[in-house]
Every structure is written in structure tokens, then in C-alpha cells.
mmCIF file of C-alpha atoms and ligand atoms in Angstrom:
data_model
loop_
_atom_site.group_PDB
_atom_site.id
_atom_site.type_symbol
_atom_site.label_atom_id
_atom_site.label_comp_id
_atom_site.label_asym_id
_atom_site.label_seq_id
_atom_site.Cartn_x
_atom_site.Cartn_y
_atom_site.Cartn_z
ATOM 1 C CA UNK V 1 -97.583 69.614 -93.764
ATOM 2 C CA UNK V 2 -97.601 72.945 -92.326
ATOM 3 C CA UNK V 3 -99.333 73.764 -89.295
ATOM 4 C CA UNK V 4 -101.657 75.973 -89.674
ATOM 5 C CA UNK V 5 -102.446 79.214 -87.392
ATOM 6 C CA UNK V 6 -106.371 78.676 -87.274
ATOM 7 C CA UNK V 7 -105.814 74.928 -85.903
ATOM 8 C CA UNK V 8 -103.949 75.450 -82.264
ATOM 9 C CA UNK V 9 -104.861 75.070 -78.842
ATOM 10 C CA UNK V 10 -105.204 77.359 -76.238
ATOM 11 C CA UNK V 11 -107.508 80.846 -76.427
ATOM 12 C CA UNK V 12 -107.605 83.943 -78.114
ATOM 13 C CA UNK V 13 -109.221 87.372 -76.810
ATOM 14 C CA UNK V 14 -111.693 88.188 -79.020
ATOM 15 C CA UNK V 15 -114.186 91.288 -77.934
ATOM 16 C CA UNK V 16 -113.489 91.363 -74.229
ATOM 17 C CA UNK V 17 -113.907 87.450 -74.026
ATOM 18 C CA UNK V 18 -111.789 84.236 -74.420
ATOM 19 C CA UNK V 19 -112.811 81.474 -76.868
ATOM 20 C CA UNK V 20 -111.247 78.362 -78.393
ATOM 21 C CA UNK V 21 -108.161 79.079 -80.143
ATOM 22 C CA UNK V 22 -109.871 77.627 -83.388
ATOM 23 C CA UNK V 23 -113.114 79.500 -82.990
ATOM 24 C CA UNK V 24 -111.765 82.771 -83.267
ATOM 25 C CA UNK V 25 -113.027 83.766 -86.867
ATOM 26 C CA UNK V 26 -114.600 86.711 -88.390
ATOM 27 C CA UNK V 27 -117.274 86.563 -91.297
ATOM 28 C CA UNK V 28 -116.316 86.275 -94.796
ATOM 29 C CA UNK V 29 -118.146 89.549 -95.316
ATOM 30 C CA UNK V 30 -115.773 91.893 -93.226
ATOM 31 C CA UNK V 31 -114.957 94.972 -94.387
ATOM 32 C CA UNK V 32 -111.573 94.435 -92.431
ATOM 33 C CA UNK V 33 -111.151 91.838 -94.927
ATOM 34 C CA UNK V 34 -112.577 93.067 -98.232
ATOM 35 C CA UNK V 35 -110.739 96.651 -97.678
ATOM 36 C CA UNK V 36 -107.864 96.236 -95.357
ATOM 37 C CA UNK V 37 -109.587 98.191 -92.179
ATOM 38 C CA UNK V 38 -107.342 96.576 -90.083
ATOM 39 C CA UNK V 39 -104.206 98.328 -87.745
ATOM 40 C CA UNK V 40 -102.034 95.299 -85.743
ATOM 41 C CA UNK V 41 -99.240 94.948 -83.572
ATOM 42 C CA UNK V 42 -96.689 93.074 -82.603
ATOM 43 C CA UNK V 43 -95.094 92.533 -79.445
ATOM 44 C CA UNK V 44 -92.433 90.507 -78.006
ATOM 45 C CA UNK V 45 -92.593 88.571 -74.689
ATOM 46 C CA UNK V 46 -89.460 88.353 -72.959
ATOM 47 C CA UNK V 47 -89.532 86.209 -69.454
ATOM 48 C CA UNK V 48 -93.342 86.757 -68.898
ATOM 49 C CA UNK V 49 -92.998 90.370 -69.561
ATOM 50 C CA UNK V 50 -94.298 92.021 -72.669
ATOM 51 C CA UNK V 51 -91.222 94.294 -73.781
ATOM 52 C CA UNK V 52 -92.586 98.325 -73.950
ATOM 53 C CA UNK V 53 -96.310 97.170 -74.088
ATOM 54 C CA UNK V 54 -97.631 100.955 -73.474
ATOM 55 C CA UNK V 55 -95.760 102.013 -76.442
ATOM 56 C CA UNK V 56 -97.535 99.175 -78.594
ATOM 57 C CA UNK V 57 -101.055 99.848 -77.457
ATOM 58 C CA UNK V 58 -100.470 103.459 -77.734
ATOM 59 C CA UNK V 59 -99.115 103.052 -81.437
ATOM 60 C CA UNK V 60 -102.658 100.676 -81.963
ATOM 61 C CA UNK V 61 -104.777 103.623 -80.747
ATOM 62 C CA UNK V 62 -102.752 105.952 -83.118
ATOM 63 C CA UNK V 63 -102.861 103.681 -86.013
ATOM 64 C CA UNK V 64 -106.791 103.139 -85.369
ATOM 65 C CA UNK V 65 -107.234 106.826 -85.273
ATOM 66 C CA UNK V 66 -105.017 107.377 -88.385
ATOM 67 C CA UNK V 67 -107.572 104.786 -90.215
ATOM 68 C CA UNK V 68 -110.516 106.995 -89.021
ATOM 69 C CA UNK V 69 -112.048 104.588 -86.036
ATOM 70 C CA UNK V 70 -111.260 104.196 -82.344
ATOM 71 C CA UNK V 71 -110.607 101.130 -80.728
ATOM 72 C CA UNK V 72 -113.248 99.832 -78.535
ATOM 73 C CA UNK V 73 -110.911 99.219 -75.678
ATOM 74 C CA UNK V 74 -109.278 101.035 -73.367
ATOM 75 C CA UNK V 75 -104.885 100.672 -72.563
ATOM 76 C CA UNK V 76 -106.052 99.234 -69.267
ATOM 77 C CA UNK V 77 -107.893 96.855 -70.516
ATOM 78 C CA UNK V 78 -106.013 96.042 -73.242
ATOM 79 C CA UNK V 79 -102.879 95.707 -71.144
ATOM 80 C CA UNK V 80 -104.822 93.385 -68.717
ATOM 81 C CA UNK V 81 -106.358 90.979 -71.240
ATOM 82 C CA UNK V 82 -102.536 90.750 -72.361
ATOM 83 C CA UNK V 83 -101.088 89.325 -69.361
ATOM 84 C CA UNK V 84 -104.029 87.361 -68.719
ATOM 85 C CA UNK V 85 -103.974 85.920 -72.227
ATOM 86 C CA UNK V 86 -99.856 85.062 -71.316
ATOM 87 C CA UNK V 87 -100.790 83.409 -67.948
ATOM 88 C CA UNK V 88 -103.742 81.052 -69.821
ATOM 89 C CA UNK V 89 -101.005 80.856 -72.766
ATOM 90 C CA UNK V 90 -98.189 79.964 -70.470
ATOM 91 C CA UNK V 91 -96.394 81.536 -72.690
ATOM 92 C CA UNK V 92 -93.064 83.239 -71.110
ATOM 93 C CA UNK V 93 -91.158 83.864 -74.295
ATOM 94 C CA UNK V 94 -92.748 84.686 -77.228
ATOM 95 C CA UNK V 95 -94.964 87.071 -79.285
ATOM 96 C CA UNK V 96 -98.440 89.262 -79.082
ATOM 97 C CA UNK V 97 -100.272 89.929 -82.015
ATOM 98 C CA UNK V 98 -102.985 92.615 -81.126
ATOM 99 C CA UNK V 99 -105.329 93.684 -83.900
ATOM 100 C CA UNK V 100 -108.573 95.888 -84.483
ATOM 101 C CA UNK V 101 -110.349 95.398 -87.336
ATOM 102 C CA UNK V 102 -113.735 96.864 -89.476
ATOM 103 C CA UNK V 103 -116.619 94.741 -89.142
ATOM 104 C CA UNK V 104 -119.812 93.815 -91.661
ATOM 105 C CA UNK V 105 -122.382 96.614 -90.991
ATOM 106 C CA UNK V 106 -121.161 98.390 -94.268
ATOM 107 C CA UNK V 107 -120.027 96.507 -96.837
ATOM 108 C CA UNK V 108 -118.968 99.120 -99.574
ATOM 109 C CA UNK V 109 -115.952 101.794 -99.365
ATOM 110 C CA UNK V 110 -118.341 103.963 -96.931
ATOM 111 C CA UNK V 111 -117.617 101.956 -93.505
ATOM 112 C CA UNK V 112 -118.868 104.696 -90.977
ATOM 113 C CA UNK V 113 -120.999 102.855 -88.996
ATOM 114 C CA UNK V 114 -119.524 99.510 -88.565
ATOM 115 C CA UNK V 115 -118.755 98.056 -85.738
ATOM 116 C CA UNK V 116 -114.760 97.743 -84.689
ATOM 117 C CA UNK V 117 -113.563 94.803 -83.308
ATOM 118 C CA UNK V 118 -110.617 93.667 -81.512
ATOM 119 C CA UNK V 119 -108.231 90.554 -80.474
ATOM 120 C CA UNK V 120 -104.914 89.269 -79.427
ATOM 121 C CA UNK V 121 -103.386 86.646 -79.933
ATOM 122 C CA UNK V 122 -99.901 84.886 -78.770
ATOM 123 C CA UNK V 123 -97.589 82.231 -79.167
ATOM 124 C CA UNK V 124 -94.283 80.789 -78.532
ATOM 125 C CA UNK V 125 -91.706 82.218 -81.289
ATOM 126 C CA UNK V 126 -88.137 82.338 -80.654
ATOM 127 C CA UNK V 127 -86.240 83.912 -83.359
ATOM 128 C CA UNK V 128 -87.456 85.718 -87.108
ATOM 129 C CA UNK V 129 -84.257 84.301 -88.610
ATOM 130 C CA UNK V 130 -83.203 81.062 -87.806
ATOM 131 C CA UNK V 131 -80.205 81.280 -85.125
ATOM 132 C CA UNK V 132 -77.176 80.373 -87.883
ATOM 133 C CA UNK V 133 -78.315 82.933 -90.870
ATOM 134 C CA UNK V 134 -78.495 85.359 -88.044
ATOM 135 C CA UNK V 135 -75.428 84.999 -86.545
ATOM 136 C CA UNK V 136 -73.864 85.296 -89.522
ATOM 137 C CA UNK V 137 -75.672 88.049 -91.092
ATOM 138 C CA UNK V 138 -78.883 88.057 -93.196
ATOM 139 C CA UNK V 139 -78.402 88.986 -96.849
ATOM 140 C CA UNK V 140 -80.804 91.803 -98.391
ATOM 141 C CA UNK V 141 -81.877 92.329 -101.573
ATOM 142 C CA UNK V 142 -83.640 95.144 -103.393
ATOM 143 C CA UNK V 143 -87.609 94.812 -104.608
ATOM 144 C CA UNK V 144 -89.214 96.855 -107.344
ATOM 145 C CA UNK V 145 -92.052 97.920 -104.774
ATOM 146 C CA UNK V 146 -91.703 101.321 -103.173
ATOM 147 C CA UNK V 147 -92.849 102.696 -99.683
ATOM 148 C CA UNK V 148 -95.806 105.119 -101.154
ATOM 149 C CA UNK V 149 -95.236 108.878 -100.199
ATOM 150 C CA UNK V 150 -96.914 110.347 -97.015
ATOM 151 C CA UNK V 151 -99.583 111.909 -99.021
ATOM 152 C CA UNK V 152 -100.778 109.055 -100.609
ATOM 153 C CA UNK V 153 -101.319 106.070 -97.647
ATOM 154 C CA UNK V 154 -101.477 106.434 -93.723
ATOM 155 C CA UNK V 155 -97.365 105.891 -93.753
ATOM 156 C CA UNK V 156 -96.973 105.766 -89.893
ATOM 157 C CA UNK V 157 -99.930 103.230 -89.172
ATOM 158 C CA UNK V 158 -99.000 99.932 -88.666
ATOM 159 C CA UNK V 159 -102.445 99.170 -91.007
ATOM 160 C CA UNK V 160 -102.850 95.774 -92.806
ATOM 161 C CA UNK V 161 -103.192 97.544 -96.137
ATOM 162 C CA UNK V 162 -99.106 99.146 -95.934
ATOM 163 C CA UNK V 163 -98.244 94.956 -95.753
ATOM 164 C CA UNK V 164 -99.084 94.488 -99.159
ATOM 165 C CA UNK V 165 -96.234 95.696 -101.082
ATOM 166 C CA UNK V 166 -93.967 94.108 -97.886
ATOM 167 C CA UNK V 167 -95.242 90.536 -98.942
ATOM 168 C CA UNK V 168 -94.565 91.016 -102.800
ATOM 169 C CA UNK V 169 -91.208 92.264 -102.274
ATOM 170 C CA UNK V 170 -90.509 89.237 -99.058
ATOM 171 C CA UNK V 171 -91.741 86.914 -102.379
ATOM 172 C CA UNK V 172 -89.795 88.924 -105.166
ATOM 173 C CA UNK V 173 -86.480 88.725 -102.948
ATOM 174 C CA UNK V 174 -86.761 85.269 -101.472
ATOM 175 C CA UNK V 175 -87.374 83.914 -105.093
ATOM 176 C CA UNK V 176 -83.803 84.935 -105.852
ATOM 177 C CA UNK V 177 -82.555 83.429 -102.271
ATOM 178 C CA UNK V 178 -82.310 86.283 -99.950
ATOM 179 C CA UNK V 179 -83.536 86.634 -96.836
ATOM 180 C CA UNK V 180 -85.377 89.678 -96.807
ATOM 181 C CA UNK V 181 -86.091 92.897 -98.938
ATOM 182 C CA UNK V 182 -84.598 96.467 -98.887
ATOM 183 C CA UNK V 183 -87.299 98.992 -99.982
ATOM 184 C CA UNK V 184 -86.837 102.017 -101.826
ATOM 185 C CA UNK V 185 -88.833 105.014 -100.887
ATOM 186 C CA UNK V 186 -90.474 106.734 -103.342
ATOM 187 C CA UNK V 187 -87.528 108.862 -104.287
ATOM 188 C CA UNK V 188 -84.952 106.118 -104.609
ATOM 189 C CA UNK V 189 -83.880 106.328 -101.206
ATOM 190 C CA UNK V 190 -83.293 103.964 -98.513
ATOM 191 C CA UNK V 191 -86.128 103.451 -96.219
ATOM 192 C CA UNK V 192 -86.442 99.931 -94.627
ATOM 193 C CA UNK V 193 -87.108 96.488 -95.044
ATOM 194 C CA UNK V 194 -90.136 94.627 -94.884
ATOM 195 C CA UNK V 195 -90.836 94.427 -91.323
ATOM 196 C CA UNK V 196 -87.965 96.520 -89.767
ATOM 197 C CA UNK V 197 -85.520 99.445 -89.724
ATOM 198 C CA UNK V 198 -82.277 99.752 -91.146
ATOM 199 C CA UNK V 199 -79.116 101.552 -89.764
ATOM 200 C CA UNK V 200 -75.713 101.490 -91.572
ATOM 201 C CA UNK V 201 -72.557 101.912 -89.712
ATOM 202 C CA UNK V 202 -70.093 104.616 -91.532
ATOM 203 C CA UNK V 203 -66.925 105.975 -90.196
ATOM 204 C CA UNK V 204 -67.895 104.814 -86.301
ATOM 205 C CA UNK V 205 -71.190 106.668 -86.652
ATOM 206 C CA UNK V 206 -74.970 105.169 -86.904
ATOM 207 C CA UNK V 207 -76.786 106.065 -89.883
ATOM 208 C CA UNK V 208 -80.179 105.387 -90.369
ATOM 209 C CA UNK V 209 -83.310 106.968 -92.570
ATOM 210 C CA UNK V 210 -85.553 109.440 -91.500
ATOM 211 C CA UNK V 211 -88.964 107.846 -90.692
ATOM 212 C CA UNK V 212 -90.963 110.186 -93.097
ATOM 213 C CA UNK V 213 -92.702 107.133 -95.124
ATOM 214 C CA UNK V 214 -92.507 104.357 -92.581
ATOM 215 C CA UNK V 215 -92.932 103.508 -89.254
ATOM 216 C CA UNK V 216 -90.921 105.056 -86.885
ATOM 217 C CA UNK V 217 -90.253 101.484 -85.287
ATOM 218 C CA UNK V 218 -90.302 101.201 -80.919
ATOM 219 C CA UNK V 219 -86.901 99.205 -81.586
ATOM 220 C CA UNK V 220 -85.450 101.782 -83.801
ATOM 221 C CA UNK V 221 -86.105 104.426 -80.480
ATOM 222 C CA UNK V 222 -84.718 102.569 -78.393
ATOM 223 C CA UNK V 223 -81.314 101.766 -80.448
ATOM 224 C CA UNK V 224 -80.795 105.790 -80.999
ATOM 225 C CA UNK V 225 -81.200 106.031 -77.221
ATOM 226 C CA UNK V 226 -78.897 103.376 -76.273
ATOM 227 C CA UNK V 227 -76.588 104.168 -78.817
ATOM 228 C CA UNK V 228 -76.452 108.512 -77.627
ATOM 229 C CA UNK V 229 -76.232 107.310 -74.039
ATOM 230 C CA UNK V 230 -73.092 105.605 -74.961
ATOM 231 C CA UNK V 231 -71.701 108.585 -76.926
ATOM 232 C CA UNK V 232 -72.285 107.416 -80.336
ATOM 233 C CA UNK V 233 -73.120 109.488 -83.173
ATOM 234 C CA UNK V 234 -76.738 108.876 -84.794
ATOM 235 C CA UNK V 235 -77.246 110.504 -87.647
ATOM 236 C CA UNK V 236 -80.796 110.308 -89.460
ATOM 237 C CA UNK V 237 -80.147 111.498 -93.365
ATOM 238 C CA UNK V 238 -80.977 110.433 -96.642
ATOM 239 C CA UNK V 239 -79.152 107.210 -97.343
ATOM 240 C CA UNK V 240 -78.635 106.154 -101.209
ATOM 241 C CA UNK V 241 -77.975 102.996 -102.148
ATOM 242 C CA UNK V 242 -74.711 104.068 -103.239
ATOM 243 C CA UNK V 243 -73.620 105.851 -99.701
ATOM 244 C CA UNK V 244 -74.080 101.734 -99.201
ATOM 245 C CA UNK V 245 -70.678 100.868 -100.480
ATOM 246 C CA UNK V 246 -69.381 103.015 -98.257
ATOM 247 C CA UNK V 247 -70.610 101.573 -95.036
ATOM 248 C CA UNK V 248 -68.528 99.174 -93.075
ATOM 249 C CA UNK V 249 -71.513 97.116 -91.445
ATOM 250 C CA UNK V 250 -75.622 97.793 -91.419
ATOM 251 C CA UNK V 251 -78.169 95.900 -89.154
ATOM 252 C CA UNK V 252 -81.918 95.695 -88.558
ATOM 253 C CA UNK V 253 -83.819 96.709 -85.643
ATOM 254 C CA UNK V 254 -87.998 95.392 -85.030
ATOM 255 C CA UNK V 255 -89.992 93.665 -82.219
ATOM 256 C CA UNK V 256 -89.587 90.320 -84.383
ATOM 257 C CA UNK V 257 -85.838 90.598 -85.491
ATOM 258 C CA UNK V 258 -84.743 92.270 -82.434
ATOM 259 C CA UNK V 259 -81.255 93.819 -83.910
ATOM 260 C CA UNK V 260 -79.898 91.981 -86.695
ATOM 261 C CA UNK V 261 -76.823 92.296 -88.309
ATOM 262 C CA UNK V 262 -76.593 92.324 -92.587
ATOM 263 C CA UNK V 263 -74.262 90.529 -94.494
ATOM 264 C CA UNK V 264 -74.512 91.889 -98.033
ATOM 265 C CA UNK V 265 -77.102 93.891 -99.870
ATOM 266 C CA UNK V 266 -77.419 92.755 -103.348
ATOM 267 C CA UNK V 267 -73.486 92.306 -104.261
ATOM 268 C CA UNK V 268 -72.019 94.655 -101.742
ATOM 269 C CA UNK V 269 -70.805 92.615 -98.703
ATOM 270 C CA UNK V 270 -70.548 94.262 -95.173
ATOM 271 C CA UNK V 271 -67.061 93.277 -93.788
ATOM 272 C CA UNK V 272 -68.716 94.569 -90.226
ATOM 273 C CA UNK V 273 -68.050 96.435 -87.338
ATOM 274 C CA UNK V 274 -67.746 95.721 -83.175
ATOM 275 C CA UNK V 275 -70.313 99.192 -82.919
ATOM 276 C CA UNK V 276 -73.066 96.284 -84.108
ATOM 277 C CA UNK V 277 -72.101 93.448 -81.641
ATOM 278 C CA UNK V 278 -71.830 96.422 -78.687
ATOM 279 C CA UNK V 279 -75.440 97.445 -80.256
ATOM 280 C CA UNK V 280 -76.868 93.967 -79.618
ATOM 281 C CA UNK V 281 -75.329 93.462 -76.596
ATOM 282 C CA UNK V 282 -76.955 96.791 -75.173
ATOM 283 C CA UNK V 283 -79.993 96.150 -76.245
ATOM 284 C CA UNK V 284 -80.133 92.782 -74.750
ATOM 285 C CA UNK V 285 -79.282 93.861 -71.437
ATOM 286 C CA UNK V 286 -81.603 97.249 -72.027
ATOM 287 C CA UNK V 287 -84.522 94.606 -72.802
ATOM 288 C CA UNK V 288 -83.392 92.510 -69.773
ATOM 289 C CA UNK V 289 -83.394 95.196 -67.203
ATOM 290 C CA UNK V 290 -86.659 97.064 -68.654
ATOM 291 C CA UNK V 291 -88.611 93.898 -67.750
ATOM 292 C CA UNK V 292 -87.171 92.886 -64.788
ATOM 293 C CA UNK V 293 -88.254 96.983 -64.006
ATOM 294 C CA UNK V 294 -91.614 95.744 -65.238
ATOM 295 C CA UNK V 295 -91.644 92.536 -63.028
ATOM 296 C CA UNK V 296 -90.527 94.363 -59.773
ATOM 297 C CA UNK V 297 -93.115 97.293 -59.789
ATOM 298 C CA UNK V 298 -95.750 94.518 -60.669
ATOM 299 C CA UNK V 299 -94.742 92.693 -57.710
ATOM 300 C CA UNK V 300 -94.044 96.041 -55.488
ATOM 301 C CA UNK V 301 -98.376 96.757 -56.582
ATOM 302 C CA UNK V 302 -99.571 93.711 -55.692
HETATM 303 N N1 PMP C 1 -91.219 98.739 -90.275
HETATM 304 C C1 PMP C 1 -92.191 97.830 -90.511
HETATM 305 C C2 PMP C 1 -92.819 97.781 -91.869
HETATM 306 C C3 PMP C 1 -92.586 96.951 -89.512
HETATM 307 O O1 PMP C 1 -93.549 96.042 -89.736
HETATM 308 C C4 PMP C 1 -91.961 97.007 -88.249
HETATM 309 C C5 PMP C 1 -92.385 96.059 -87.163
HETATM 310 N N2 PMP C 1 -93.458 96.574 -86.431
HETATM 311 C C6 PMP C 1 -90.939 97.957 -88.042
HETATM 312 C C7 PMP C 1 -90.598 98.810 -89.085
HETATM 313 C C8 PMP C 1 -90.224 98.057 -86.722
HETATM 314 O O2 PMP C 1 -91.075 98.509 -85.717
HETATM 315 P P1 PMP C 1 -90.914 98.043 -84.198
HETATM 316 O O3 PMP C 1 -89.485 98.262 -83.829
HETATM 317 O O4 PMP C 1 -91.841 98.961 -83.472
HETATM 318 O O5 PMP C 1 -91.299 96.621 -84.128
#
């Protein structure tokens, strides 16, 4: 049997309180629900700290505000009903799930009065992939499903409604036994996968696709910074799946997969290159020392 998510232990923050892990539930008739009003996060704990937690909330209020409401909460206290959530939790490794959401005062397409509400959750979660697939390299392929053109959907909010098309294609592509799917933008053109960025690694140079559809990820900033501090090229361009068979390694880079390396994409296998085990390796010790920063201001203010 599964476990389920509604049937833990512990508390969730729900409105500016904490209640029972399993009585955190909204009404059937939520417009959150019915019409995918909702903006989320996701944030990664690493040794009690939660990695680049400003840059979360302030993506939440900017996907809130792309959806047309504003969250009820402040950073402050959004920040503080974090860590206090992670002390109750225990939880020293793991991940945050923040989300804002319509309520039930309007339940048609008009939803200009209703009430927004907000919670986070978290949990122990060690790895997206298991450990093995990882280390050897996940294996992509394509879905049908397209990221929609910036004129058509809020493309840089992190908004429930953007997920749907990210499911179908997880389904389509795990169906024929690959780990996760590459999505086309609406052009034809690489954009990213279903929960994360891509970045291809041709002639000792990153390449990666500009973020004009999709989320310009907080893990796909910080890899472009690492990787121009240590004097490699980044180059964001239109990537084709063809310039594909021309790259000698690709990985992904999100909160939840952290940087992963790719082993094939459909039938084109990545022999690899050291630039992606330097990558992780950087990254690693960048998360490492950014929280231990974290950890020794907190203790400096207290
Ligand atoms: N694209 C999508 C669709 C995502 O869900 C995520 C994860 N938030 C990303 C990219 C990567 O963003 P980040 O590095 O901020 O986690």
C-alpha cells in the first residue's frame, strides 16, 4: 500500500496556525481546486537550513502577483513559520512545500473577492531519483505536450495550472520506461523537463535554453554563477533537438533533483564529460557553505 500524504504525523501551517498533519484540508468547493488558483514552492532543507529561502518566498509573492492576488503573508513571517515548522518537524534534511491558494467565496471564473489562503508543509525526502539511476545518469525522453508560449499562460509562475501538461508528459514518458520527460517549447525547441532545467555540455562550454517559456529555475542561477566564477563558458541559445547529437554530456538542475547528470535522450546516449562531475561537486560545496553562512549569522543574531 502506498502511504498516503493526507495520513502523517506531525503539523502543517495552515493560515498563521499549526494543526494536525491530517486535518489540514480545504473544502471541496475551492476555487484553488476547481480552477487551478494555486502558485507553490519547493524548497530543499539541507542540515536544518532551508537552501536560498528568500529567493523561494520572493518567487511565491511573484507567482501570486502574476495570478492576480497577493499573498496574505508577509517574507518575515513566512520565513519564520518555516523554521518553526522544521524545529516541530525535526526535520534537518528534507523538503518545504509552501503554497497559496484561491478560496470558496466565488465559485465561477470571476474569483475577485475570495479569500487567499496559505500553508507549508515539509518532510523528510532524500533524493528525486533513486541514488543508482542517478549516479548513472537518468534517461529522457520526449512528450507530445509543449510548454505554451508566453502570451498564452503565466510562463514564469510556478502556478498549479503550468503542472498539468508536466504530469501527462512524466505519464506519457514513464509508460515507455524513462525516467523523466524533455519538453518541447512551442517552436520545437528545447526548453526543460518536467520539474527542472536542462544544460548540455558542447565543446567544454555550458549550454542551456533561454528561460522565455519556463521558469527561470533558483538552481539554474546558481549553476551559471558557479560555472562563470570558474571561467566556464555559459551560453543561453536556442537548443534543437538535433544540436543534441552533438553534445558530449547534458544534466538537470532543480531544488528536487539538485544537478543531475543524463544518460541518453530518446536514442542518443551522452558518453559525458568531467565539466558535469566539477558542476556537482561545486554546487555541493556552494550549497554547503551558503547554509553554514545561514547558520552562523543566525547564531551571530541571536
Ligand atoms: N522548471 C520547472 C517546471 C520546475 O518545476 C522547477 C522546480 N521548481 C524548475 C524548472 C527548477 O526550478 P528551481 O531550480 O528553482 O527549483
Amino acid at each position: 500500500m502506498l502511504e498516503s500524504f493526507d495520513n502523517r504525523t506531525g503539523v502543517i501551517w495552515y493560515n498563521n496556525r499549526f494543526v494536525p498533519w491530517r486535518e489540514a484540508c480545504v473544502h471541496v468547493l475551492s476555487h484553488g481546486l476547481h480552477y487551478a488558483s494555486a502558485v507553490f514552492e519547493g524548497e530543499r532543507v539541507y542540515d536544518g537550513v532551508v537552501f536560498k529561502l528568500d529567493d523561494h518566498t520572493q518567487r511565491l509573492h511573484e507567482s501570486a502577483k502574476m495570478m492576480g492576488f497577493t499573498l496574505p503573508f508577509d517574507s518575515e513571517t513566512i520565513s519564520r513559520a518555516t523554521y518553526e515548522l522544521l524545529h516541530r518537524q525535526g526535520i534537518k534534511n528534507g523538503y518545504v512545500r509552501p503554497i497559496a491558494w484561491r478560496g470558496s467565496e466565488m465559485m465561477a471564473i470571476s474569483a475577485q473577492r475570495n479569500t487567499i489562503h496559505m500553508a507549508i508543509a515539509a518532510w523528510e525526502w532524500p533524493s528525486y531519483f533513486d541514488p543508482d539511476t542517478r549516479k548513472k545518469g537518468i534517461r529522457l525522453g520526449y512528450t507530445p505536450w509543449r510548454r505554451p508560449p508566453a502570451n498564452t499562460a503565466p510562463v514564469h509562475a510556478k502556478a498549479a495550472g503550468l503542472y498539468m501538461i508536466c504530469t501527462l508528459s512524466k505519464h506519457h514518458v514513464e509508460k515507455k520506461g524513462y525516467d523523466d520527460a524533455l519538453m518541447l517549447d512551442h517552436h520545437g525547441h528545447i526548453a526543460e523537463s518536467t520539474g527542472a532545467n536542462i544544460f548540455f555540455v558542447i565543446n567544454d562550454a555550458l549550454h542551456t535554453p533561454i528561460p522565455d517559456c519556463f521558469l527561470d529555475g533558483i538552481t539554474r542561477q546558481c549553476v551559471i554563477d558557479i560555472a562563470q566564477r570558474q571561467g566556464i563558458d555559459v551560453c543561453e541559445r536556442v537548443i534543437t533537438p538535433k544540436d543534441v547529437e552533438s553534445a558530449d554530456a547534458a544534466f538537470l538542475t532543480g531544488t528536487a533533483v539538485e544537478v543531475t547528470p543524463i544518460a541518453s535522450i530518446e536514442t542518443v546516449r551522452l558518453k559525458g564529460h568531467p565539466l558535469v562531475d566539477t558542476l556537482i561537486e561545486a554546487f555541493q560545496a556552494y550549497v554547503r557553505q551558503t547554509c553554514h553562512h545561514h547558520k552562523t549569522c543566525e547564531s551571530v543574531s541571536l
